[in-house]
Tab-separated table of C-alpha atoms in Angstrom:
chain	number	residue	atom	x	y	z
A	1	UNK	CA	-4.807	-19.256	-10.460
A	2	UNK	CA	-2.406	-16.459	-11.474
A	3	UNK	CA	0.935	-17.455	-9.970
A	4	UNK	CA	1.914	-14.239	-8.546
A	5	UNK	CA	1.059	-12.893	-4.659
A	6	UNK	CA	0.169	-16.609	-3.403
A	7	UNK	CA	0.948	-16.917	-0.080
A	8	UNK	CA	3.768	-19.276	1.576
A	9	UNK	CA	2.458	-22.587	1.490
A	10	UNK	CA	1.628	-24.051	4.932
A	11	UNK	CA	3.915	-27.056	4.633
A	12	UNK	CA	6.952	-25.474	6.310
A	13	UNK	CA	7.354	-25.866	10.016
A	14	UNK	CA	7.650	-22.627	11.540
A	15	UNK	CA	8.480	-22.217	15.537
A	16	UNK	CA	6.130	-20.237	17.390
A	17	UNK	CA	6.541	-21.220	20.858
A	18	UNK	CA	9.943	-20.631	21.054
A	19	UNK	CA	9.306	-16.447	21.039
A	20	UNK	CA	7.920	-14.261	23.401
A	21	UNK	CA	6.215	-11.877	21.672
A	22	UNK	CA	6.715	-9.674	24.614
A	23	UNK	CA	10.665	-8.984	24.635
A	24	UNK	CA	11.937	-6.056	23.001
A	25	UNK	CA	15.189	-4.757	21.429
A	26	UNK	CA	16.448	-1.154	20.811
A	27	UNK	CA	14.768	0.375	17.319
A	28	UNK	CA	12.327	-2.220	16.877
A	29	UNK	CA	9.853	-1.009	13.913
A	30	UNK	CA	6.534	0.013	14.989
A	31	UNK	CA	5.023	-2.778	12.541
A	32	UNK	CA	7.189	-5.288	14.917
A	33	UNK	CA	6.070	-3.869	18.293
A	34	UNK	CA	2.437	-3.867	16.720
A	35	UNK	CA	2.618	-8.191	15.699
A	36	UNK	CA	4.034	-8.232	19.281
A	37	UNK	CA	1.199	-6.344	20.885
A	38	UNK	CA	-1.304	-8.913	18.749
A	39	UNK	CA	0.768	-12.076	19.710
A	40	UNK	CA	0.163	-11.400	22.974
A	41	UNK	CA	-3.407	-10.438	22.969
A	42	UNK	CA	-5.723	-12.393	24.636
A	43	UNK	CA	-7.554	-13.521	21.462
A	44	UNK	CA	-4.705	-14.348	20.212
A	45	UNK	CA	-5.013	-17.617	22.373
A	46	UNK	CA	-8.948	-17.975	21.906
A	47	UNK	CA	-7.868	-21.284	19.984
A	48	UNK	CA	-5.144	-23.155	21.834
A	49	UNK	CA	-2.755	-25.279	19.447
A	50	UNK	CA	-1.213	-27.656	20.234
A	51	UNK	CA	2.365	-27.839	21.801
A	52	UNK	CA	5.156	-27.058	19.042
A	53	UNK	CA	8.127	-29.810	19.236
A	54	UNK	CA	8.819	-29.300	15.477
A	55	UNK	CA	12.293	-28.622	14.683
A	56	UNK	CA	13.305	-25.290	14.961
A	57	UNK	CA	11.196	-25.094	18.423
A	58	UNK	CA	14.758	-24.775	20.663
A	59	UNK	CA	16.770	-22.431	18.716
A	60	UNK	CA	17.932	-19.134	20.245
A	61	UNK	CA	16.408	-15.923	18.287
A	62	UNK	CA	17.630	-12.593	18.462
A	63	UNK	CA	14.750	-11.390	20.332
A	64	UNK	CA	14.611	-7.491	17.802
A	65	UNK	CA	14.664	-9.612	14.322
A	66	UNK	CA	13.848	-13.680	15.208
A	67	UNK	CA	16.687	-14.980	13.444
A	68	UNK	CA	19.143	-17.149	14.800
A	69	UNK	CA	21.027	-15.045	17.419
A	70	UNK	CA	24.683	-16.275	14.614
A	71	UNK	CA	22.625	-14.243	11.744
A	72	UNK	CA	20.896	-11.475	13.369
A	73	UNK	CA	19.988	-9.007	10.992
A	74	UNK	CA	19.187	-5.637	13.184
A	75	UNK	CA	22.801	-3.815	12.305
A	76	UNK	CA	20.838	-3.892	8.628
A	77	UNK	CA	17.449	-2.600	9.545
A	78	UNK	CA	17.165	0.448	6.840
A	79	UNK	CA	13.703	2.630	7.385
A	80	UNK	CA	13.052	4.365	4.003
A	81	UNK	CA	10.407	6.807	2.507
A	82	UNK	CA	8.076	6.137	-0.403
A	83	UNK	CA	5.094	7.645	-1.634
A	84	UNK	CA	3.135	4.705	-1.204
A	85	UNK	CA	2.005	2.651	2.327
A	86	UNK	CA	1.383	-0.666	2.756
A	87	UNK	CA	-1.115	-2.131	5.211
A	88	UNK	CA	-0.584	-6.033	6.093
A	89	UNK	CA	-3.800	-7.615	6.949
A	90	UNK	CA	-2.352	-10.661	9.128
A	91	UNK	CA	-3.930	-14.212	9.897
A	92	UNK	CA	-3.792	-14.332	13.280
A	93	UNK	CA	-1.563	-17.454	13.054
A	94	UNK	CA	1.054	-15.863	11.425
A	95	UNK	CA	2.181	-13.764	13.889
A	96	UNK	CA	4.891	-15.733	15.473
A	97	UNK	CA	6.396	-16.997	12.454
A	98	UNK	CA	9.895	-15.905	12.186
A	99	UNK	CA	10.386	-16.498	8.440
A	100	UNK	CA	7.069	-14.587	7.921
A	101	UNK	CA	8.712	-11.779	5.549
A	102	UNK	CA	5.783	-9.010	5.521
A	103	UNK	CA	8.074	-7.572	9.008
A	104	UNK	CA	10.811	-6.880	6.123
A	105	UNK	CA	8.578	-4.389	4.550
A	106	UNK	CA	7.472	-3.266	8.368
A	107	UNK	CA	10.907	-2.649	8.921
A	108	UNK	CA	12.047	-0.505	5.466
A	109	UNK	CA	8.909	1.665	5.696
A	110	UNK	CA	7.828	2.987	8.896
A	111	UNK	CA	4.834	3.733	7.422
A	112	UNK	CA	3.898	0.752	7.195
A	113	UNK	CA	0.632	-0.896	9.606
A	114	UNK	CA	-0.493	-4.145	10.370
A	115	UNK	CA	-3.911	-5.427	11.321
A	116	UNK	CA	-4.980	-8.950	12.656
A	117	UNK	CA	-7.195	-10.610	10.664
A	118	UNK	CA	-9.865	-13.304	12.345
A	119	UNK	CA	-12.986	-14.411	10.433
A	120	UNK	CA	-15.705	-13.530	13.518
A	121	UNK	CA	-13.992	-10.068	14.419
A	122	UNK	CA	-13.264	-7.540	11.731
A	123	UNK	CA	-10.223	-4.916	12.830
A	124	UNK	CA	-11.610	-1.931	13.839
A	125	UNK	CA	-8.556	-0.187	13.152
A	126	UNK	CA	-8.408	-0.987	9.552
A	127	UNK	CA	-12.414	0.008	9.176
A	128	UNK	CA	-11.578	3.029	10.170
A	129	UNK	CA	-8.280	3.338	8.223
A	130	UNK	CA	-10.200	2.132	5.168
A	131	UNK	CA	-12.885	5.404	5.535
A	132	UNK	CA	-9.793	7.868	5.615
A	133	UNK	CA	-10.351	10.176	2.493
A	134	UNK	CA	-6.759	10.763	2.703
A	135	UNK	CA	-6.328	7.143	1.395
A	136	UNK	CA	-6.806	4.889	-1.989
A	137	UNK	CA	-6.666	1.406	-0.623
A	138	UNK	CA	-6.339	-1.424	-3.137
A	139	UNK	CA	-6.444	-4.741	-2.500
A	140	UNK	CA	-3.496	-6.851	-3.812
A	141	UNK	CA	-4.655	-10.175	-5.417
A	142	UNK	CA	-4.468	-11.970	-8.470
A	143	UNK	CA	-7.349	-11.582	-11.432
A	144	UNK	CA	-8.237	-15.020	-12.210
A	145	UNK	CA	-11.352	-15.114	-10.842
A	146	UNK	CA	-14.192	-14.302	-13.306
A	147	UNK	CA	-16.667	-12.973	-10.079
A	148	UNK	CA	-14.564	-9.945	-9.297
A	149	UNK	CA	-13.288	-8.866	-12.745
A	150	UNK	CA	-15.254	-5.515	-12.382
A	151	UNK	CA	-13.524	-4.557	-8.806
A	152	UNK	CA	-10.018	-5.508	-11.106
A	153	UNK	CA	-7.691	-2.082	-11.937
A	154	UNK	CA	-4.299	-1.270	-12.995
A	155	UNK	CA	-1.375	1.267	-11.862
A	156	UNK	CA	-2.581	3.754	-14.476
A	157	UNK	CA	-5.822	3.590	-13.257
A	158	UNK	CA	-4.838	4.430	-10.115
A	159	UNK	CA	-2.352	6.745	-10.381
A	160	UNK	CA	-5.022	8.714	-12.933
A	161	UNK	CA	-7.441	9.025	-10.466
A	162	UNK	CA	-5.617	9.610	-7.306
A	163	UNK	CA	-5.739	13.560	-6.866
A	164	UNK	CA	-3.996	13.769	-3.985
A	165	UNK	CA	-4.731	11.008	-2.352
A	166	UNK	CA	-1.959	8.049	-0.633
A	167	UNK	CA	-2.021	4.933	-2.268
A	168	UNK	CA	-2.197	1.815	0.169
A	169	UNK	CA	-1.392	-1.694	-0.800
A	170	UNK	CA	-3.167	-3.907	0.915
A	171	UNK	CA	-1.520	-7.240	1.506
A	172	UNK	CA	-3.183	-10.255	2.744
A	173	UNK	CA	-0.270	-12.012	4.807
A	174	UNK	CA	-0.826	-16.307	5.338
A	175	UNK	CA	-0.701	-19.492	3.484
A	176	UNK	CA	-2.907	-19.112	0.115
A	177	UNK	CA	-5.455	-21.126	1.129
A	178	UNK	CA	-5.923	-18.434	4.518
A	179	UNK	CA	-5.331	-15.698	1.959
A	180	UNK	CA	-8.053	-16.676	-0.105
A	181	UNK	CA	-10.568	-17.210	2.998
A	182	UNK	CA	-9.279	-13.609	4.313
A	183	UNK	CA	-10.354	-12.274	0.573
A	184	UNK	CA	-13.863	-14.447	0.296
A	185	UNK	CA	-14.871	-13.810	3.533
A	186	UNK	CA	-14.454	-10.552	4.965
A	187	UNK	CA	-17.339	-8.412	3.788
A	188	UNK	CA	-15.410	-4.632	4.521
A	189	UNK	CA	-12.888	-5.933	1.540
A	190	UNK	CA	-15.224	-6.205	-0.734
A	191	UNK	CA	-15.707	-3.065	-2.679
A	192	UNK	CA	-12.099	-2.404	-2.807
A	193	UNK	CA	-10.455	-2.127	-5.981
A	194	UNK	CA	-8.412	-5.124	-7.071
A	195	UNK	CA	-4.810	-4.483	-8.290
A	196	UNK	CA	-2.970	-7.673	-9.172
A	197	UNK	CA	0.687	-7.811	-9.948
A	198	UNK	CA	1.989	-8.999	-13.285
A	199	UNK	CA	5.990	-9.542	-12.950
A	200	UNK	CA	8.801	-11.130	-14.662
A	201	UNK	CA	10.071	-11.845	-11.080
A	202	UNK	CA	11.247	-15.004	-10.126
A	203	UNK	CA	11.302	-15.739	-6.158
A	204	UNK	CA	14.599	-15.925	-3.928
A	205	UNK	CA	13.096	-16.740	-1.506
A	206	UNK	CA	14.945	-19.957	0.412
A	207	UNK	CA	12.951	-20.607	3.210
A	208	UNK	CA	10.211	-23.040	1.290
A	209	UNK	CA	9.687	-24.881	-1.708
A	210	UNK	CA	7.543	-23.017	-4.039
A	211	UNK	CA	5.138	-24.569	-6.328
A	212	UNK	CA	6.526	-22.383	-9.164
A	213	UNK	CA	9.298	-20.082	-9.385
A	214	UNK	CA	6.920	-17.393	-10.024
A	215	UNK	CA	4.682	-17.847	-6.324
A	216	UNK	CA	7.096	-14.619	-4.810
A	217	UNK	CA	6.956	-14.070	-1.128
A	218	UNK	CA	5.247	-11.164	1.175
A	219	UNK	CA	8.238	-9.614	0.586
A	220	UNK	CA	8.864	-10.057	-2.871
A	221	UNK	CA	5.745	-8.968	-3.655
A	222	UNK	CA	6.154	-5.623	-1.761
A	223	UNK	CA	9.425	-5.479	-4.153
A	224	UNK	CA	7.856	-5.730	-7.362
A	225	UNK	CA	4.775	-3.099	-6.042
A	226	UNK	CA	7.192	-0.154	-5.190
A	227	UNK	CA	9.188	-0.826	-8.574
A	228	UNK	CA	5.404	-0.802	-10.515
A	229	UNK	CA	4.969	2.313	-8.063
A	230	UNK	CA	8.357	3.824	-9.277
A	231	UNK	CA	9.373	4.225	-5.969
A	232	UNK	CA	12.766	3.045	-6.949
A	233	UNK	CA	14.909	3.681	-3.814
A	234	UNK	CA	12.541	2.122	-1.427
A	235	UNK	CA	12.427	-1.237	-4.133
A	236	UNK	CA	15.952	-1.131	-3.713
A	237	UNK	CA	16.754	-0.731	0.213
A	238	UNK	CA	13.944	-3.013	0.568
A	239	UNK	CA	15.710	-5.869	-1.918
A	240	UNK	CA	18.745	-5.562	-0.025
A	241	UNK	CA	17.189	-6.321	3.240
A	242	UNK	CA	14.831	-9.197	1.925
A	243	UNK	CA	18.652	-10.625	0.527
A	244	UNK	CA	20.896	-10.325	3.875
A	245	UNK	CA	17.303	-12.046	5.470
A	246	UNK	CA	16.862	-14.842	2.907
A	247	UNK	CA	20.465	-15.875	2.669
A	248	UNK	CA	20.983	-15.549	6.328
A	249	UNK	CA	18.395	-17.279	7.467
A	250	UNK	CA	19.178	-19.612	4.875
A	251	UNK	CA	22.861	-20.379	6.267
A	252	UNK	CA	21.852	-20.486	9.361
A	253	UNK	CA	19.457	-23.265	8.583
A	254	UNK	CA	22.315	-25.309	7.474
A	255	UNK	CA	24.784	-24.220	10.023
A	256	UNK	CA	26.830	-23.009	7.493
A	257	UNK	CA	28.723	-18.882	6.946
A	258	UNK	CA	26.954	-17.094	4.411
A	259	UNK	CA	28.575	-14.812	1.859
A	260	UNK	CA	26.473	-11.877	2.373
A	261	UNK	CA	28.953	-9.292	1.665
A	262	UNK	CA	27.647	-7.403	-1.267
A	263	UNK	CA	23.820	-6.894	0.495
A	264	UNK	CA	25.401	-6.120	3.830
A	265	UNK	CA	27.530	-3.503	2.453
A	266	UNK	CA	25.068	-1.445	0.352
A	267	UNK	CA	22.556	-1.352	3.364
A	268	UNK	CA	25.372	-0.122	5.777
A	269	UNK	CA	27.060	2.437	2.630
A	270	UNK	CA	23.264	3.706	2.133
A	271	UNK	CA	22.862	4.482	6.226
A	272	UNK	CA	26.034	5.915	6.027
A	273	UNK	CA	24.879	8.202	3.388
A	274	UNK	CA	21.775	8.764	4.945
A	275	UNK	CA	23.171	10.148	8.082
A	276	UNK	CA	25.268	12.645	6.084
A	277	UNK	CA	23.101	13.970	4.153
């Protein structure tokens, strides 16, 4: 398998009893209020789990970004513009998750929409979104599969063929092994174009152990798409943020201060500038 755009692996304990999806803050993204309105959807609880006792299942969260109330991140919260959207297609389990990082990109780009994805019941939302002519949805996944190698395209492609049309990345947002279900088995993805993501990247990200430095997260990935994308600005803001996040969250984890000067102070010198200008 190519080693970029896998998933989080599922062996990191992630609270999700400890939120109500329900509460809200101030400026919450409309990507965030949308995971809320799907955590709290009834078939959302079609499947009861099991109770949550993990570790992590007591701590206070900043109810706007789910950190750790000592390293909320909401002063940091940048929206940005770009000339490309991204559309998270969510496992329905990953909605709680507080280190889930695809709300990062939610956040930066207020463009930005999320669907819930279950295997018997197919978004209608994103079936319609997917028929807009005003759109050029591509599905982001690696090419190592021989079976799909004709659906398989490049940014050139794209960007030759566009006329005038928005292109959409289209992440698929769980563990790789739900990923790859999400992919194999939902039959409105299927004639989508393809459009891995080849990277000299190497993840940051602290909150797991990844099986190679090259597996990037959600948010990584949306990193490395808006730089392919030239949409420099948004790669940037959008770095910063996934940075005060990752360390934060990080530090917080092992009760510790983190040094998270240099991130803090570009995001709050570039709303600064923002509001001037």
């Amino acid at each position: 398998m190519h080693p970029l755009l896998h998933p989080q692996p599922s062996n990191e304990t992630h609270p999700v009893s400890d939120f109500n999806p329900m509460s809200t803050s101030a400026g919450l993204s409309a990507f965030e209020q949308e995971v809320r309105r799907i955590a709290a959807a009834p078939e959302r609880f079609a499947h009861p789990r099991r109770p949550f006792n993990a570790r992590g299942s007591f701590v206070e969260r900043c109810t706007g970004c789910r950190l750790p109330t000592q390293s909320c991140i909401c002063a940091y919260r940048t929206p940005v513009d770009a000339g490309v959207e991204f559309w998270v297609l969510m496992h329905i389990e990953e909605v709680n998750k507080p280190t889930n990082t695809a709300r990062l990109i939610g956040d930066t780009l207020p463009s930005t929409r999320v669907f819930p994805w279950q295997r018997t019941q197919p978004p209608q939302a994103l079936l319609e979104a997917l028929q807009d002519p005003r759109y050029e949805p591509l599905i982001i996944f690696p090419d190592d599969q021989a079976d799909y190698q004709h659906r398989v395209t490049s940014w050139p492609q794209v960007e030759a063929k566009l006329e005038g049309r928005i292109p959409v990345f289209l992440l698929l947002d769980g563990t790789w092994r739900q990923a790859r279900k999400m992919f194999r088995q939902s039959a409105y993805l299927q004639d989508l174009p393809v459009l891995p993501v080849h990277s000299e990247r190497t993840t940051r990200y602290q909150l797991r152990k990844p099986a190679s430095e090259q597996h990037l997260c959600t948010a990584e990935v949306g990193i490395a798409l808006l730089e392919m994308a030239a949409q420099t600005e948004a790669a940037q803001v959008l770095e910063q943020y996934f940075t005060v996040f990752n360390e934060g969250y990080g530090a917080a984890r092992r009760q510790a201060s983190a040094d998270l000067n240099q991130a803090q102070a570009w995001l709050l010198a570039y709303q600064a500038q923002q509001a001037q200008a």
